Coordinates of C-alpha atoms in Angstrom, one line a residue:
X177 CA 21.3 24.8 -16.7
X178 CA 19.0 22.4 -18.2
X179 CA 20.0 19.6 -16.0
X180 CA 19.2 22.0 -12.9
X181 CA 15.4 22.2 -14.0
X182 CA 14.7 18.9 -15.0
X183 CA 14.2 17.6 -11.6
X184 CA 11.0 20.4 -10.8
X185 CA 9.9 19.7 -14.3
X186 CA 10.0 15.9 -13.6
X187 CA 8.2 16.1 -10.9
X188 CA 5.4 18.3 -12.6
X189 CA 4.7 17.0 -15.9
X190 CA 4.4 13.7 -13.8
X191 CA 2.0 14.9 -11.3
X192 CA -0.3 17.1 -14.2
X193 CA -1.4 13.6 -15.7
X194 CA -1.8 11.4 -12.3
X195 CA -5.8 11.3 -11.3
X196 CA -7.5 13.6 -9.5
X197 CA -6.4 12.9 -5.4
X198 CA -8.1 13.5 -2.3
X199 CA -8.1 17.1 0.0
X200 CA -4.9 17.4 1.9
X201 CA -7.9 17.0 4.6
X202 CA -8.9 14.0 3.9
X203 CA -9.2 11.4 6.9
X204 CA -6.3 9.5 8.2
X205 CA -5.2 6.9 4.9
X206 CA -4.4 3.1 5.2
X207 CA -0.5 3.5 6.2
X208 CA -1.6 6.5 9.2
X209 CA -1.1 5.3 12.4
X210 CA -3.1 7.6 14.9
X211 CA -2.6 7.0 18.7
X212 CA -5.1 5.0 20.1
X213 CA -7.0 5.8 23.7
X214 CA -6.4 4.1 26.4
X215 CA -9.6 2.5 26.5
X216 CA -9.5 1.0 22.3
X217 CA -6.2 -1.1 24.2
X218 CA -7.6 -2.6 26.9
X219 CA -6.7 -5.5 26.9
X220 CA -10.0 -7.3 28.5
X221 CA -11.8 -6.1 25.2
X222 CA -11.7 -6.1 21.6
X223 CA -11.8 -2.5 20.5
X224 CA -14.7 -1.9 17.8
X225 CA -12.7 0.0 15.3
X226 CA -13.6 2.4 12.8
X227 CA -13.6 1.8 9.0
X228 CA -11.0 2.1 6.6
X229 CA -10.4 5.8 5.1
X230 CA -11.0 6.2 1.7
X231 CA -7.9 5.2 -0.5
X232 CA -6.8 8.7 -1.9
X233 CA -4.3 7.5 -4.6
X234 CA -7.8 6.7 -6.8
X235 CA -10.2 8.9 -8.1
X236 CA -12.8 6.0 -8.4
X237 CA -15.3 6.0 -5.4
X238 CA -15.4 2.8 -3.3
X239 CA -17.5 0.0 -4.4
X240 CA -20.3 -1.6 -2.2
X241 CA -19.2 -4.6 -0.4
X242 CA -20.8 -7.7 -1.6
X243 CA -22.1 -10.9 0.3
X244 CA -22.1 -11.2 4.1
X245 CA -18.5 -10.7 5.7
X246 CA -17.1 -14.5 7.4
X247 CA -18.0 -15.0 10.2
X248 CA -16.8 -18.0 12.6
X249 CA -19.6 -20.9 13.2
X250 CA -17.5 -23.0 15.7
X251 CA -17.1 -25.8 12.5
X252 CA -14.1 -24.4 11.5
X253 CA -10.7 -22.6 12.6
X254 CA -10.6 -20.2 9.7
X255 CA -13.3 -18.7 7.8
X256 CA -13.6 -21.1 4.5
X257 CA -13.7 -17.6 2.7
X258 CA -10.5 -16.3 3.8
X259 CA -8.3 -19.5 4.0
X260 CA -6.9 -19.0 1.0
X261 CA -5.1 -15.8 1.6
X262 CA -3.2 -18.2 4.5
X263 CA -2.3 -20.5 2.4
X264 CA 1.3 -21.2 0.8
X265 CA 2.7 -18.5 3.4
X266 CA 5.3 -20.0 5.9
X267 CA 3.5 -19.4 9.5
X268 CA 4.8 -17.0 11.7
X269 CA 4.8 -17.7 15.0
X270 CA 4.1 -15.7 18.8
X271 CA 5.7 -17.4 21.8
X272 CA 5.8 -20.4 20.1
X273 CA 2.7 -20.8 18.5
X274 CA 1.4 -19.7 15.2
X275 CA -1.8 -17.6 14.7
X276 CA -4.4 -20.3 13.5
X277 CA -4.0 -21.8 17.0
X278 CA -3.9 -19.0 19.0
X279 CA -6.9 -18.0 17.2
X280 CA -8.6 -21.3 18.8
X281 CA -8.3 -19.6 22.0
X282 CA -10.3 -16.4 21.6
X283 CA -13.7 -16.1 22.5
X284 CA -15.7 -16.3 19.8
X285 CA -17.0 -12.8 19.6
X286 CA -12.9 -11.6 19.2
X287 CA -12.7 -14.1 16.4
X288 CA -15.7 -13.2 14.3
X289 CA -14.0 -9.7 14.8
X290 CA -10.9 -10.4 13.6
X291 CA -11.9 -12.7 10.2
X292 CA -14.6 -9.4 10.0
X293 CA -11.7 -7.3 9.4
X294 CA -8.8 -9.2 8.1
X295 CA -11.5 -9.9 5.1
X296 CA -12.5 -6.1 4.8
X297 CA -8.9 -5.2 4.7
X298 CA -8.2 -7.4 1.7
X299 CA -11.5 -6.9 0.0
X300 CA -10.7 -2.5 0.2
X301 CA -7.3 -2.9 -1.2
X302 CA -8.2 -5.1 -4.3
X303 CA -11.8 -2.6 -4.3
X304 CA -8.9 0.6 -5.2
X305 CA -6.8 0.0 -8.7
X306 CA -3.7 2.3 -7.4
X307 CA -3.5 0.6 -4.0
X308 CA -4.1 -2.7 -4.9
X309 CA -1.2 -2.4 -8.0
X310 CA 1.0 -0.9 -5.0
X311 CA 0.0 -3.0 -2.3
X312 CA -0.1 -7.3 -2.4
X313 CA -3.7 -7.4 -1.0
X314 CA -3.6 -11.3 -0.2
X315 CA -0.3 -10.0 1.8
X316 CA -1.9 -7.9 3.5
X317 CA -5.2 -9.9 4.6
X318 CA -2.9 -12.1 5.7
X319 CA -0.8 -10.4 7.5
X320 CA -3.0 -8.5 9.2
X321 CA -5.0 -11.8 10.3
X322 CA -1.6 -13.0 12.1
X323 CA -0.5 -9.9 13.8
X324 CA -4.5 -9.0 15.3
X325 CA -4.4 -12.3 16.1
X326 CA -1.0 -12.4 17.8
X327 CA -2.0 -8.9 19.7
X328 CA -6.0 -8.6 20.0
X329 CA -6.0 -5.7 21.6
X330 CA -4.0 -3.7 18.6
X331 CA -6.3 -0.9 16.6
X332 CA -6.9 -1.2 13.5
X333 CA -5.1 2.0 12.1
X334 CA -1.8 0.8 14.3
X335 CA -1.4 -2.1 12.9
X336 CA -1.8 -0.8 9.2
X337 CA 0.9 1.7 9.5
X338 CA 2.9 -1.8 11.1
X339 CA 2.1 -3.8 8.2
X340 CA 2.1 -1.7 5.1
X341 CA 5.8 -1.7 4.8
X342 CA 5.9 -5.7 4.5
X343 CA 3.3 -6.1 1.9
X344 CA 4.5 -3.3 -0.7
X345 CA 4.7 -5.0 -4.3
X346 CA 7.9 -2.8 -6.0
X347 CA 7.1 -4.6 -9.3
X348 CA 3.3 -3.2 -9.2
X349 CA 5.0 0.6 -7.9
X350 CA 8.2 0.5 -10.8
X351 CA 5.7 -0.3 -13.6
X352 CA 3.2 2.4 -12.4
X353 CA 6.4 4.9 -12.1
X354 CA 7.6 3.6 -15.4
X355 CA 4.5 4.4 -17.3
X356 CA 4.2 7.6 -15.7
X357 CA 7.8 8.7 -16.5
X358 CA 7.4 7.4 -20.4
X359 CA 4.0 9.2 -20.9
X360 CA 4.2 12.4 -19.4
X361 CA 7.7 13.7 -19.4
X362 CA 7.9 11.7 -23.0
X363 CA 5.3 14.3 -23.9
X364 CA 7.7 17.2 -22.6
X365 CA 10.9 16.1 -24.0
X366 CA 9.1 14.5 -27.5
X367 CA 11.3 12.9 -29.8
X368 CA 14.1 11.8 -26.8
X369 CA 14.6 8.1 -26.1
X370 CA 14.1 8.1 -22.0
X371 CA 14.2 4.5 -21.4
X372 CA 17.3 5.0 -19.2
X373 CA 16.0 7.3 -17.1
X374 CA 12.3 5.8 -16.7
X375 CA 13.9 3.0 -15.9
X376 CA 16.3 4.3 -13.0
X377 CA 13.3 6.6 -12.4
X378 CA 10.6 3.8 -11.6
X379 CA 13.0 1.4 -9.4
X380 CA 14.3 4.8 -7.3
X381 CA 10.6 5.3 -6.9
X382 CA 9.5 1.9 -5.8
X383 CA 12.4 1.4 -3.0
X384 CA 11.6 5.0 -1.8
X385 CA 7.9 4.4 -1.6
X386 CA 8.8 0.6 0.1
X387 CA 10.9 2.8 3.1
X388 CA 7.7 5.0 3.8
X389 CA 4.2 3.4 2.3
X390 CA 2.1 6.2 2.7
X391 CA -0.5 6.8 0.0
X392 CA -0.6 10.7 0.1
X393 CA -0.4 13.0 -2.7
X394 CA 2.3 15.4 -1.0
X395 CA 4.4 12.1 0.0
X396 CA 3.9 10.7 -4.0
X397 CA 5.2 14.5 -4.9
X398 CA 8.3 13.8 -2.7
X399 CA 9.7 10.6 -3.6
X400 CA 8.9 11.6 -7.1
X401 CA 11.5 14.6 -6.9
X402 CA 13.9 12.3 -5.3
X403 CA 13.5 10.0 -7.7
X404 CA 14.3 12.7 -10.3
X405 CA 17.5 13.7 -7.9
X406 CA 18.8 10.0 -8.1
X407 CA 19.2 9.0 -11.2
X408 CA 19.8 13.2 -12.6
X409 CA 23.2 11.9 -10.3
X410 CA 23.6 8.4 -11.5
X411 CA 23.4 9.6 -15.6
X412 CA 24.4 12.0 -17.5
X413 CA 22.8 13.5 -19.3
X414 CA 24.3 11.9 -22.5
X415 CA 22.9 8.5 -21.6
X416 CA 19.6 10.4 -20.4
X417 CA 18.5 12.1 -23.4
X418 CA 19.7 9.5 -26.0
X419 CA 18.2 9.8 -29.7
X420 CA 15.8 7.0 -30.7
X421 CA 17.2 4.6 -33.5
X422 CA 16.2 5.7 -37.0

């Protein structure tokens, strides 16, 4: 009987001592992918997106941007600011060219656009602790830079949801996982050595949280129970509940 309940009680001692979350109401997160009006991809115009939501695995409000976002003065291909997120990555390219010199091409207004928000997508995720451990932010800036680049006429919010998946750091989502699984159900089950099971716990997590990158309380609930589900099947509960050493 016990091993039937631990799974629910996993999944709630866990949840009890993660930070306050946004409203299930809360606008559309960094991973959503609303669909975009015909108008926002035209292709004859650079759509003005919106902001990014609010990150709602934090309970810390946003910080204030600092300094002036880059902007392109026709010296340089890249903002000097953001180069650094570009380099050391291995280029991809679109129809046979790689972003930096397709980005040549654009009018100037589409470039100053694009380094606006490839920079404010990197600067959000490192301004939000949860995100930024379960997200590689310089990934990310990057990434996005290419792919607007390669496709101007993309929203912002559809190319989020694209590129989330790709720049998912499992060793920054395990070790949050981990620490949740020691310190709360530790607290439940007081005096049992868990290592085991935090540890199969907090990898389960990360690779079901890599398949569907949505920062959402009830999606963080879900992949938590299955967590719980796969490694209740992959130990018993012999090598579960193991006695610490004396």
């Amino acid at each position: 009987m016990m091993k039937f309940y631990i799974p629910a009680i996993m999944a709630m001692m866990i949840f009890s001592a993660a930070p306050a979350l946004a409203q299930a109401d809360a606008p559309a997160t960094l991973g959503a992918a609303p669909e975009a009006s015909a108008q926002e991809n035209s292709p004859s115009q650079a759509p003005v997106l919106p902001d990014l939501a609010p990150d709602v695995l934090t309970d810390e409000p946003a910080e204030k941007e600092t300094g002036s976002a880059p902007v392109n003065d026709g010296a340089s291909t890249i903002s000097p600011s953001f180069q650094p997120l570009l380099k050391g990555r291995e280029p991809r390219k679109h129809n046979g060219k790689t972003a930096e010199e397709i980005f040549t091409t654009l009018p100037a207004a589409v470039q100053d656009q694009i380094l606006q928000e490839s920079q404010k997508v990197f600067t959000e995720c490192n301004h939000y602790n949860l995100y930024s451990q379960f997200h590689d932010c310089e990934c990310l800036g990057a990434t996005y830079f290419e792919e607007r680049v390669f496709v101007p006429e993309t929203t912002k919010d559809v190319l989020m949801g694209k590129i989330a998946g790709e720049c998912t750091s499992e060793p920054g989502v395990a070790a949050y996982a981990q620490q949740k699984c020691l310190s709360s159900i530790g607290l439940f089950f007081g005096g049992k050595n868990l290592d085991n099971f935090c540890r199969c716990y907090a990898l389960s997590y990360a690779q079901h949280y890599k398949d569907n990158p949505v920062p959402d309380f009830r999606h963080l609930r879900n992949i938590s129970s299955k967590a719980d589900q796969d490694c209740m099947k992959k130990l018993p509960l012999n090598e579960i509940f193991v006695e610490p050493p004396e």
